[in-house]
Amino acid sequence: MERVQALFDGLWQDYTARLCPSAAKVHQLLEEGAPLLNDHIALRTFALPKVGLDRLAAPFIAIGYEPKGEYEFKAKKLFARHFEHPNPDAPKVFISELLVGQCSSELQLAVRSLVDQVDEDALNDPAFLYGGRLWDIDFDTYKKLAAESEYAGWLSAHGFGANHFTVSVNQLSTLDTVKGVNDLLRQSGFAINESGGEVKGSPEVCLEQSSTMADKVNVVFSDSEQTIPGGFYEFAKRYPLADGSLYQGFVEASADKIFESTDQ
């Protein structure tokens, strides 16, 4: 687990420093004398050979992770897969990719020009997973990408890093519902993602999820510095299957709405 911990430490440090500084306040609200249990992280990428889903998955597979469920988000032109480690204490990993070939020719050309700038050698070090943007981009290109695909805009601006971490509500003792977590966060000034309802999923599908709306963070583009949506924090409660074990997968309809936590 040392290698797992080291990789997640790097992801966490980048996430809290660059993408979601408000995570520290979430911890102050929810920690009950023990560290919060991280249910999963999510990573975004483009479905192009150099930087596709498999490329991001490789460092996790090298430390014992195994591919599990597959998910499609047709309206958003996304494909995703989640990975689990044999040690149940290790967080799950949810990796999605934008199916660039299904997008407009303008988006395809813009994204390919970004990915062409990536130094292949940089991808050999697992630290690229939290290395941020490996290309230059101007603000106008970001705006054009975001107009067609919020996902493409976010990824083009931020590059590689954890889009979100996820608090396991199952671990909490004073709060035992996702709605209860939402209420506490609202009282403390957080905006909750209400797309598809503030609690996505249900006990019937064995998973309930919610999330904050993304922090607004400063990003340096090649021609200016701008404030745009960064990362957010998710909250998940898992329910038992018929055999008594907790459900470990994801629900497409719910995940689809969680993606919208980074909408403008």
PDB file of C-alpha atoms in Angstrom:
ATOM      1  CA  MET A   1       0.000   0.000   0.000  1.00  0.00           C
ATOM      2  CA  GLU A   2       3.003   2.332   0.253  1.00  0.00           C
ATOM      3  CA  ARG A   3       3.053   2.930  -3.502  1.00  0.00           C
ATOM      4  CA  VAL A   4      -0.703   3.465  -3.505  1.00  0.00           C
ATOM      5  CA  GLN A   5      -0.397   5.969  -0.657  1.00  0.00           C
ATOM      6  CA  ALA A   6       2.444   7.827  -2.353  1.00  0.00           C
ATOM      7  CA  LEU A   7       0.487   8.238  -5.592  1.00  0.00           C
ATOM      8  CA  PHE A   8      -2.650   9.415  -3.822  1.00  0.00           C
ATOM      9  CA  ASP A   9      -0.635  11.800  -1.653  1.00  0.00           C
ATOM     10  CA  GLY A  10       0.652  13.459  -4.825  1.00  0.00           C
ATOM     11  CA  LEU A  11      -2.845  13.632  -6.289  1.00  0.00           C
ATOM     12  CA  TRP A  12      -4.243  15.078  -3.050  1.00  0.00           C
ATOM     13  CA  GLN A  13      -1.563  17.758  -2.716  1.00  0.00           C
ATOM     14  CA  ASP A  14      -2.177  18.941  -6.276  1.00  0.00           C
ATOM     15  CA  TYR A  15      -5.967  18.780  -5.880  1.00  0.00           C
ATOM     16  CA  THR A  16      -6.020  20.871  -2.706  1.00  0.00           C
ATOM     17  CA  ALA A  17      -3.402  23.377  -3.855  1.00  0.00           C
ATOM     18  CA  ARG A  18      -4.468  23.934  -7.460  1.00  0.00           C
ATOM     19  CA  LEU A  19      -7.961  22.615  -8.146  1.00  0.00           C
ATOM     20  CA  CYS A  20     -10.048  22.554  -4.954  1.00  0.00           C
ATOM     21  CA  PRO A  21      -8.608  24.668  -2.111  1.00  0.00           C
ATOM     22  CA  SER A  22     -11.945  24.482  -0.278  1.00  0.00           C
ATOM     23  CA  ALA A  23     -11.312  20.764   0.431  1.00  0.00           C
ATOM     24  CA  ALA A  24      -9.575  21.754   3.673  1.00  0.00           C
ATOM     25  CA  LYS A  25     -12.769  23.398   4.929  1.00  0.00           C
ATOM     26  CA  VAL A  26     -14.800  20.296   4.011  1.00  0.00           C
ATOM     27  CA  HIS A  27     -12.430  18.260   6.173  1.00  0.00           C
ATOM     28  CA  GLN A  28     -12.858  20.646   9.096  1.00  0.00           C
ATOM     29  CA  LEU A  29     -16.619  20.175   8.843  1.00  0.00           C
ATOM     30  CA  LEU A  30     -16.709  16.399   8.453  1.00  0.00           C
ATOM     31  CA  GLU A  31     -13.692  14.920  10.228  1.00  0.00           C
ATOM     32  CA  GLU A  32     -14.592  13.203  13.497  1.00  0.00           C
ATOM     33  CA  GLY A  33     -11.188  12.588  15.021  1.00  0.00           C
ATOM     34  CA  ALA A  34     -10.027  10.267  12.236  1.00  0.00           C
ATOM     35  CA  PRO A  35      -9.002  10.978   8.634  1.00  0.00           C
ATOM     36  CA  LEU A  36     -11.856  10.943   6.134  1.00  0.00           C
ATOM     37  CA  LEU A  37     -12.086   7.788   4.037  1.00  0.00           C
ATOM     38  CA  ASN A  38     -11.732   8.513   0.317  1.00  0.00           C
ATOM     39  CA  ASP A  39     -14.223   6.461  -1.712  1.00  0.00           C
ATOM     40  CA  HIS A  40     -12.775   7.330  -5.130  1.00  0.00           C
ATOM     41  CA  ILE A  41     -11.081   9.925  -7.270  1.00  0.00           C
ATOM     42  CA  ALA A  42     -11.919  10.893 -10.834  1.00  0.00           C
ATOM     43  CA  LEU A  43      -9.535  11.767 -13.649  1.00  0.00           C
ATOM     44  CA  ARG A  44     -10.317  13.257 -17.077  1.00  0.00           C
ATOM     45  CA  THR A  45      -8.499  12.853 -20.395  1.00  0.00           C
ATOM     46  CA  PHE A  46      -8.879  12.893 -24.169  1.00  0.00           C
ATOM     47  CA  ALA A  47      -9.448   9.659 -26.129  1.00  0.00           C
ATOM     48  CA  LEU A  48      -6.290  10.037 -28.221  1.00  0.00           C
ATOM     49  CA  PRO A  49      -3.529   7.397 -28.299  1.00  0.00           C
ATOM     50  CA  LYS A  50      -0.876   9.460 -26.515  1.00  0.00           C
ATOM     51  CA  VAL A  51      -3.023  10.429 -23.515  1.00  0.00           C
ATOM     52  CA  GLY A  52      -6.038   8.081 -23.602  1.00  0.00           C
ATOM     53  CA  LEU A  53      -7.719   6.297 -20.717  1.00  0.00           C
ATOM     54  CA  ASP A  54      -5.304   3.361 -20.869  1.00  0.00           C
ATOM     55  CA  ARG A  55      -2.358   5.722 -20.485  1.00  0.00           C
ATOM     56  CA  LEU A  56      -3.805   7.185 -17.297  1.00  0.00           C
ATOM     57  CA  ALA A  57      -4.730   3.736 -16.014  1.00  0.00           C
ATOM     58  CA  ALA A  58      -1.224   2.296 -16.467  1.00  0.00           C
ATOM     59  CA  PRO A  59       0.342   3.757 -13.278  1.00  0.00           C
ATOM     60  CA  PHE A  60      -2.594   2.420 -11.233  1.00  0.00           C
ATOM     61  CA  ILE A  61      -2.414  -1.029 -12.820  1.00  0.00           C
ATOM     62  CA  ALA A  62       1.317  -1.071 -12.038  1.00  0.00           C
ATOM     63  CA  ILE A  63       0.490  -0.817  -8.310  1.00  0.00           C
ATOM     64  CA  GLY A  64      -2.190  -3.504  -8.326  1.00  0.00           C
ATOM     65  CA  TYR A  65      -5.380  -1.866  -9.589  1.00  0.00           C
ATOM     66  CA  GLU A  66      -7.704  -3.887 -11.799  1.00  0.00           C
ATOM     67  CA  PRO A  67     -10.290  -2.693 -14.359  1.00  0.00           C
ATOM     68  CA  LYS A  68     -13.918  -3.190 -13.329  1.00  0.00           C
ATOM     69  CA  GLY A  69     -17.027  -1.420 -14.678  1.00  0.00           C
ATOM     70  CA  GLU A  70     -17.365   0.418 -17.996  1.00  0.00           C
ATOM     71  CA  TYR A  71     -19.675   3.393 -18.555  1.00  0.00           C
ATOM     72  CA  GLU A  72     -20.934   5.426 -21.502  1.00  0.00           C
ATOM     73  CA  PHE A  73     -22.225   8.993 -21.444  1.00  0.00           C
ATOM     74  CA  LYS A  74     -23.495   9.418 -24.987  1.00  0.00           C
ATOM     75  CA  ALA A  75     -24.807  12.973 -24.690  1.00  0.00           C
ATOM     76  CA  LYS A  76     -21.471  14.158 -23.307  1.00  0.00           C
ATOM     77  CA  LYS A  77     -19.474  11.938 -25.737  1.00  0.00           C
ATOM     78  CA  LEU A  78     -17.606  10.282 -22.863  1.00  0.00           C
ATOM     79  CA  PHE A  79     -16.445   6.763 -22.088  1.00  0.00           C
ATOM     80  CA  ALA A  80     -15.258   5.757 -18.617  1.00  0.00           C
ATOM     81  CA  ARG A  81     -13.934   2.819 -16.663  1.00  0.00           C
ATOM     82  CA  HIS A  82     -13.384   2.340 -12.962  1.00  0.00           C
ATOM     83  CA  PHE A  83     -10.561   0.477 -11.267  1.00  0.00           C
ATOM     84  CA  GLU A  84     -10.291  -1.215  -7.888  1.00  0.00           C
ATOM     85  CA  HIS A  85      -7.357  -2.381  -5.783  1.00  0.00           C
ATOM     86  CA  PRO A  86      -7.387  -5.796  -4.042  1.00  0.00           C
ATOM     87  CA  ASN A  87      -6.960  -3.923  -0.757  1.00  0.00           C
ATOM     88  CA  PRO A  88     -10.456  -2.573   0.003  1.00  0.00           C
ATOM     89  CA  ASP A  89      -8.967   0.378   1.884  1.00  0.00           C
ATOM     90  CA  ALA A  90      -7.500   1.740  -1.345  1.00  0.00           C
ATOM     91  CA  PRO A  91      -9.731   4.309  -3.079  1.00  0.00           C
ATOM     92  CA  LYS A  92     -11.404   3.388  -6.333  1.00  0.00           C
ATOM     93  CA  VAL A  93     -10.294   5.235  -9.472  1.00  0.00           C
ATOM     94  CA  PHE A  94     -12.765   6.519 -12.087  1.00  0.00           C
ATOM     95  CA  ILE A  95     -11.148   7.541 -15.389  1.00  0.00           C
ATOM     96  CA  SER A  96     -13.133   9.109 -18.220  1.00  0.00           C
ATOM     97  CA  GLU A  97     -12.126  10.220 -21.697  1.00  0.00           C
ATOM     98  CA  LEU A  98     -13.698  12.544 -24.246  1.00  0.00           C
ATOM     99  CA  LEU A  99     -14.413  10.713 -27.507  1.00  0.00           C
ATOM    100  CA  VAL A 100     -12.730  13.401 -29.574  1.00  0.00           C
ATOM    101  CA  GLY A 101     -13.597  11.725 -32.882  1.00  0.00           C
ATOM    102  CA  GLN A 102     -17.304  12.281 -32.199  1.00  0.00           C
ATOM    103  CA  CYS A 103     -16.860  16.022 -31.743  1.00  0.00           C
ATOM    104  CA  SER A 104     -16.764  18.850 -34.287  1.00  0.00           C
ATOM    105  CA  SER A 105     -13.823  19.156 -36.652  1.00  0.00           C
ATOM    106  CA  GLU A 106     -12.898  22.434 -34.938  1.00  0.00           C
ATOM    107  CA  LEU A 107     -12.708  20.775 -31.533  1.00  0.00           C
ATOM    108  CA  GLN A 108     -10.773  17.825 -32.934  1.00  0.00           C
ATOM    109  CA  LEU A 109      -8.166  20.096 -34.505  1.00  0.00           C
ATOM    110  CA  ALA A 110      -7.809  22.200 -31.364  1.00  0.00           C
ATOM    111  CA  VAL A 111      -7.484  19.208 -29.022  1.00  0.00           C
ATOM    112  CA  ARG A 112      -5.023  17.406 -31.282  1.00  0.00           C
ATOM    113  CA  SER A 113      -2.851  20.526 -31.390  1.00  0.00           C
ATOM    114  CA  LEU A 114      -2.799  20.551 -27.581  1.00  0.00           C
ATOM    115  CA  VAL A 115      -1.940  16.866 -27.254  1.00  0.00           C
ATOM    116  CA  ASP A 116       0.753  17.186 -29.948  1.00  0.00           C
ATOM    117  CA  GLN A 117       2.610  19.481 -27.533  1.00  0.00           C
ATOM    118  CA  VAL A 118       2.863  16.747 -24.875  1.00  0.00           C
ATOM    119  CA  ASP A 119       6.372  15.379 -24.352  1.00  0.00           C
ATOM    120  CA  GLU A 120       6.067  11.593 -24.518  1.00  0.00           C
ATOM    121  CA  ASP A 121       8.762  11.205 -21.873  1.00  0.00           C
ATOM    122  CA  ALA A 122       6.686  13.191 -19.371  1.00  0.00           C
ATOM    123  CA  LEU A 123       4.063  10.440 -19.460  1.00  0.00           C
ATOM    124  CA  ASN A 124       6.517   7.782 -18.278  1.00  0.00           C
ATOM    125  CA  ASP A 125       6.544   9.204 -14.748  1.00  0.00           C
ATOM    126  CA  PRO A 126       3.325   8.476 -12.778  1.00  0.00           C
ATOM    127  CA  ALA A 127       3.558  12.044 -11.445  1.00  0.00           C
ATOM    128  CA  PHE A 128       2.100  13.238 -14.767  1.00  0.00           C
ATOM    129  CA  LEU A 129      -1.280  12.207 -13.317  1.00  0.00           C
ATOM    130  CA  TYR A 130      -1.104  15.312 -11.132  1.00  0.00           C
ATOM    131  CA  GLY A 131       1.232  17.348 -13.312  1.00  0.00           C
ATOM    132  CA  GLY A 132      -1.372  19.775 -14.565  1.00  0.00           C
ATOM    133  CA  ARG A 133      -1.339  21.099 -18.099  1.00  0.00           C
ATOM    134  CA  LEU A 134       1.334  19.743 -20.430  1.00  0.00           C
ATOM    135  CA  TRP A 135       0.516  22.197 -23.229  1.00  0.00           C
ATOM    136  CA  ASP A 136       0.054  25.913 -23.858  1.00  0.00           C
ATOM    137  CA  ILE A 137      -3.418  27.253 -24.575  1.00  0.00           C
ATOM    138  CA  ASP A 138      -4.846  30.748 -24.952  1.00  0.00           C
ATOM    139  CA  PHE A 139      -8.063  31.853 -23.301  1.00  0.00           C
ATOM    140  CA  ASP A 140     -10.006  32.149 -26.561  1.00  0.00           C
ATOM    141  CA  THR A 141      -9.287  28.517 -27.465  1.00  0.00           C
ATOM    142  CA  TYR A 142     -10.426  27.464 -23.996  1.00  0.00           C
ATOM    143  CA  LYS A 143     -13.696  29.391 -24.417  1.00  0.00           C
ATOM    144  CA  LYS A 144     -14.370  27.811 -27.814  1.00  0.00           C
ATOM    145  CA  LEU A 145     -13.742  24.307 -26.473  1.00  0.00           C
ATOM    146  CA  ALA A 146     -15.884  24.921 -23.393  1.00  0.00           C
ATOM    147  CA  ALA A 147     -18.734  26.224 -25.562  1.00  0.00           C
ATOM    148  CA  GLU A 148     -18.956  22.841 -27.309  1.00  0.00           C
ATOM    149  CA  SER A 149     -17.930  20.603 -24.402  1.00  0.00           C
ATOM    150  CA  GLU A 150     -17.594  21.754 -20.799  1.00  0.00           C
ATOM    151  CA  TYR A 151     -15.414  18.666 -20.271  1.00  0.00           C
ATOM    152  CA  ALA A 152     -13.045  19.623 -23.115  1.00  0.00           C
ATOM    153  CA  GLY A 153     -12.762  23.164 -21.797  1.00  0.00           C
ATOM    154  CA  TRP A 154     -12.017  22.026 -18.251  1.00  0.00           C
ATOM    155  CA  LEU A 155      -9.385  19.529 -19.360  1.00  0.00           C
ATOM    156  CA  SER A 156      -7.757  21.922 -21.825  1.00  0.00           C
ATOM    157  CA  ALA A 157      -7.335  24.525 -19.074  1.00  0.00           C
ATOM    158  CA  HIS A 158      -6.325  22.346 -16.129  1.00  0.00           C
ATOM    159  CA  GLY A 159      -4.614  19.354 -17.699  1.00  0.00           C
ATOM    160  CA  PHE A 160      -4.041  16.305 -15.536  1.00  0.00           C
ATOM    161  CA  GLY A 161      -5.113  16.110 -11.910  1.00  0.00           C
ATOM    162  CA  ALA A 162      -7.910  14.780  -9.727  1.00  0.00           C
ATOM    163  CA  ASN A 163     -11.158  16.368 -10.843  1.00  0.00           C
ATOM    164  CA  HIS A 164     -12.558  15.351  -7.467  1.00  0.00           C
ATOM    165  CA  PHE A 165     -11.996  13.299  -4.336  1.00  0.00           C
ATOM    166  CA  THR A 166     -14.965  11.656  -2.609  1.00  0.00           C
ATOM    167  CA  VAL A 167     -15.848  11.381   1.072  1.00  0.00           C
ATOM    168  CA  SER A 168     -17.278   7.986   2.033  1.00  0.00           C
ATOM    169  CA  VAL A 169     -20.452   8.838   3.956  1.00  0.00           C
ATOM    170  CA  ASN A 170     -20.562   5.223   5.213  1.00  0.00           C
ATOM    171  CA  GLN A 171     -17.637   6.053   7.485  1.00  0.00           C
ATOM    172  CA  LEU A 172     -19.261   9.058   9.169  1.00  0.00           C
ATOM    173  CA  SER A 173     -20.990   8.601  12.508  1.00  0.00           C
ATOM    174  CA  THR A 174     -22.679  11.921  13.289  1.00  0.00           C
ATOM    175  CA  LEU A 175     -23.999  12.202   9.723  1.00  0.00           C
ATOM    176  CA  ASP A 176     -25.398   9.076   8.100  1.00  0.00           C
ATOM    177  CA  THR A 177     -27.122  10.462   5.003  1.00  0.00           C
ATOM    178  CA  VAL A 178     -25.934  12.272   1.901  1.00  0.00           C
ATOM    179  CA  LYS A 179     -28.734  14.805   2.447  1.00  0.00           C
ATOM    180  CA  GLY A 180     -27.404  15.474   5.945  1.00  0.00           C
ATOM    181  CA  VAL A 181     -23.939  16.162   4.536  1.00  0.00           C
ATOM    182  CA  ASN A 182     -25.453  18.534   1.963  1.00  0.00           C
ATOM    183  CA  ASP A 183     -27.374  20.419   4.649  1.00  0.00           C
ATOM    184  CA  LEU A 184     -24.244  20.920   6.769  1.00  0.00           C
ATOM    185  CA  LEU A 185     -22.236  22.105   3.765  1.00  0.00           C
ATOM    186  CA  ARG A 186     -24.949  24.551   2.729  1.00  0.00           C
ATOM    187  CA  GLN A 187     -25.014  25.996   6.252  1.00  0.00           C
ATOM    188  CA  SER A 188     -21.292  26.609   5.850  1.00  0.00           C
ATOM    189  CA  GLY A 189     -21.658  28.461   2.563  1.00  0.00           C
ATOM    190  CA  PHE A 190     -21.038  25.720   0.009  1.00  0.00           C
ATOM    191  CA  ALA A 191     -23.101  25.501  -3.183  1.00  0.00           C
ATOM    192  CA  ILE A 192     -24.403  21.989  -3.888  1.00  0.00           C
ATOM    193  CA  ASN A 193     -24.759  20.585  -7.408  1.00  0.00           C
ATOM    194  CA  GLU A 194     -28.515  20.293  -7.915  1.00  0.00           C
ATOM    195  CA  SER A 195     -28.449  18.966 -11.490  1.00  0.00           C
ATOM    196  CA  GLY A 196     -30.669  15.881 -11.459  1.00  0.00           C
ATOM    197  CA  GLY A 197     -31.539  16.575  -7.807  1.00  0.00           C
ATOM    198  CA  GLU A 198     -29.197  17.350  -4.935  1.00  0.00           C
ATOM    199  CA  VAL A 199     -28.895  13.620  -4.113  1.00  0.00           C
ATOM    200  CA  LYS A 200     -28.205  11.492  -7.167  1.00  0.00           C
ATOM    201  CA  GLY A 201     -29.118   7.812  -7.030  1.00  0.00           C
ATOM    202  CA  SER A 202     -31.003   5.946  -4.298  1.00  0.00           C
ATOM    203  CA  PRO A 203     -30.784   2.910  -2.006  1.00  0.00           C
ATOM    204  CA  GLU A 204     -32.505   0.964  -4.802  1.00  0.00           C
ATOM    205  CA  VAL A 205     -29.461   1.375  -7.073  1.00  0.00           C
ATOM    206  CA  CYS A 206     -27.182   0.867  -4.025  1.00  0.00           C
ATOM    207  CA  LEU A 207     -25.453   4.236  -4.360  1.00  0.00           C
ATOM    208  CA  GLU A 208     -26.268   7.817  -3.392  1.00  0.00           C
ATOM    209  CA  GLN A 209     -24.005  10.701  -4.401  1.00  0.00           C
ATOM    210  CA  SER A 210     -23.831  14.473  -4.149  1.00  0.00           C
ATOM    211  CA  SER A 211     -21.172  17.091  -4.703  1.00  0.00           C
ATOM    212  CA  THR A 212     -20.243  20.704  -4.173  1.00  0.00           C
ATOM    213  CA  MET A 213     -20.065  22.977  -7.174  1.00  0.00           C
ATOM    214  CA  ALA A 214     -16.484  23.430  -8.317  1.00  0.00           C
ATOM    215  CA  ASP A 215     -14.227  26.003  -6.696  1.00  0.00           C
ATOM    216  CA  LYS A 216     -13.402  29.024  -8.834  1.00  0.00           C
ATOM    217  CA  VAL A 217      -9.631  29.041  -9.332  1.00  0.00           C
ATOM    218  CA  ASN A 218      -7.115  31.189 -11.191  1.00  0.00           C
ATOM    219  CA  VAL A 219      -5.585  29.658 -14.311  1.00  0.00           C
ATOM    220  CA  VAL A 220      -2.705  31.160 -16.280  1.00  0.00           C
ATOM    221  CA  PHE A 221      -3.347  30.921 -20.022  1.00  0.00           C
ATOM    222  CA  SER A 222      -0.738  31.847 -22.604  1.00  0.00           C
ATOM    223  CA  ASP A 223      -2.263  35.320 -23.014  1.00  0.00           C
ATOM    224  CA  SER A 224      -3.967  36.093 -19.676  1.00  0.00           C
ATOM    225  CA  GLU A 225      -4.898  34.900 -16.213  1.00  0.00           C
ATOM    226  CA  GLN A 226      -8.554  33.985 -15.719  1.00  0.00           C
ATOM    227  CA  THR A 227     -10.835  32.601 -13.012  1.00  0.00           C
ATOM    228  CA  ILE A 228     -12.684  29.444 -14.059  1.00  0.00           C
ATOM    229  CA  PRO A 229     -14.231  26.341 -12.392  1.00  0.00           C
ATOM    230  CA  GLY A 230     -11.664  23.995 -10.860  1.00  0.00           C
ATOM    231  CA  GLY A 231     -12.242  20.823  -8.836  1.00  0.00           C
ATOM    232  CA  PHE A 232     -15.076  19.888  -6.487  1.00  0.00           C
ATOM    233  CA  TYR A 233     -15.739  17.510  -3.602  1.00  0.00           C
ATOM    234  CA  GLU A 234     -18.091  14.536  -3.856  1.00  0.00           C
ATOM    235  CA  PHE A 235     -19.904  12.542  -1.161  1.00  0.00           C
ATOM    236  CA  ALA A 236     -20.994   8.936  -1.641  1.00  0.00           C
ATOM    237  CA  LYS A 237     -22.985   6.439   0.386  1.00  0.00           C
ATOM    238  CA  ARG A 238     -22.896   2.810  -0.710  1.00  0.00           C
ATOM    239  CA  TYR A 239     -25.596   0.252   0.117  1.00  0.00           C
ATOM    240  CA  PRO A 240     -25.330  -3.535   0.481  1.00  0.00           C
ATOM    241  CA  LEU A 241     -26.047  -5.987  -2.322  1.00  0.00           C
ATOM    242  CA  ALA A 242     -28.090  -9.149  -1.798  1.00  0.00           C
ATOM    243  CA  ASP A 243     -24.979 -10.971  -0.541  1.00  0.00           C
ATOM    244  CA  GLY A 244     -24.400  -8.308   2.121  1.00  0.00           C
ATOM    245  CA  SER A 245     -21.317  -6.759   0.498  1.00  0.00           C
ATOM    246  CA  LEU A 246     -21.337  -3.060  -0.331  1.00  0.00           C
ATOM    247  CA  TYR A 247     -21.900  -2.129  -3.970  1.00  0.00           C
ATOM    248  CA  GLN A 248     -18.594  -0.954  -5.445  1.00  0.00           C
ATOM    249  CA  GLY A 249     -19.573   0.271  -8.910  1.00  0.00           C
ATOM    250  CA  PHE A 250     -20.991   3.495 -10.281  1.00  0.00           C
ATOM    251  CA  VAL A 251     -24.396   4.509 -11.649  1.00  0.00           C
ATOM    252  CA  GLU A 252     -24.242   6.127 -15.103  1.00  0.00           C
ATOM    253  CA  ALA A 253     -27.291   8.355 -14.622  1.00  0.00           C
ATOM    254  CA  SER A 254     -25.857   9.743 -11.377  1.00  0.00           C
ATOM    255  CA  ALA A 255     -22.289  10.128 -12.639  1.00  0.00           C
ATOM    256  CA  ASP A 256     -23.625  11.989 -15.664  1.00  0.00           C
ATOM    257  CA  LYS A 257     -24.964  14.714 -13.359  1.00  0.00           C
ATOM    258  CA  ILE A 258     -21.874  14.734 -11.138  1.00  0.00           C
ATOM    259  CA  PHE A 259     -19.849  15.762 -14.229  1.00  0.00           C
ATOM    260  CA  GLU A 260     -21.891  18.981 -14.239  1.00  0.00           C
ATOM    261  CA  SER A 261     -20.306  20.131 -10.974  1.00  0.00           C
ATOM    262  CA  THR A 262     -17.716  21.925 -13.101  1.00  0.00           C
ATOM    263  CA  ASP A 263     -20.251  23.734 -15.304  1.00  0.00           C
ATOM    264  CA  GLN A 264     -19.922  27.521 -15.437  1.00  0.00           C
TER     265      GLN A 264
END
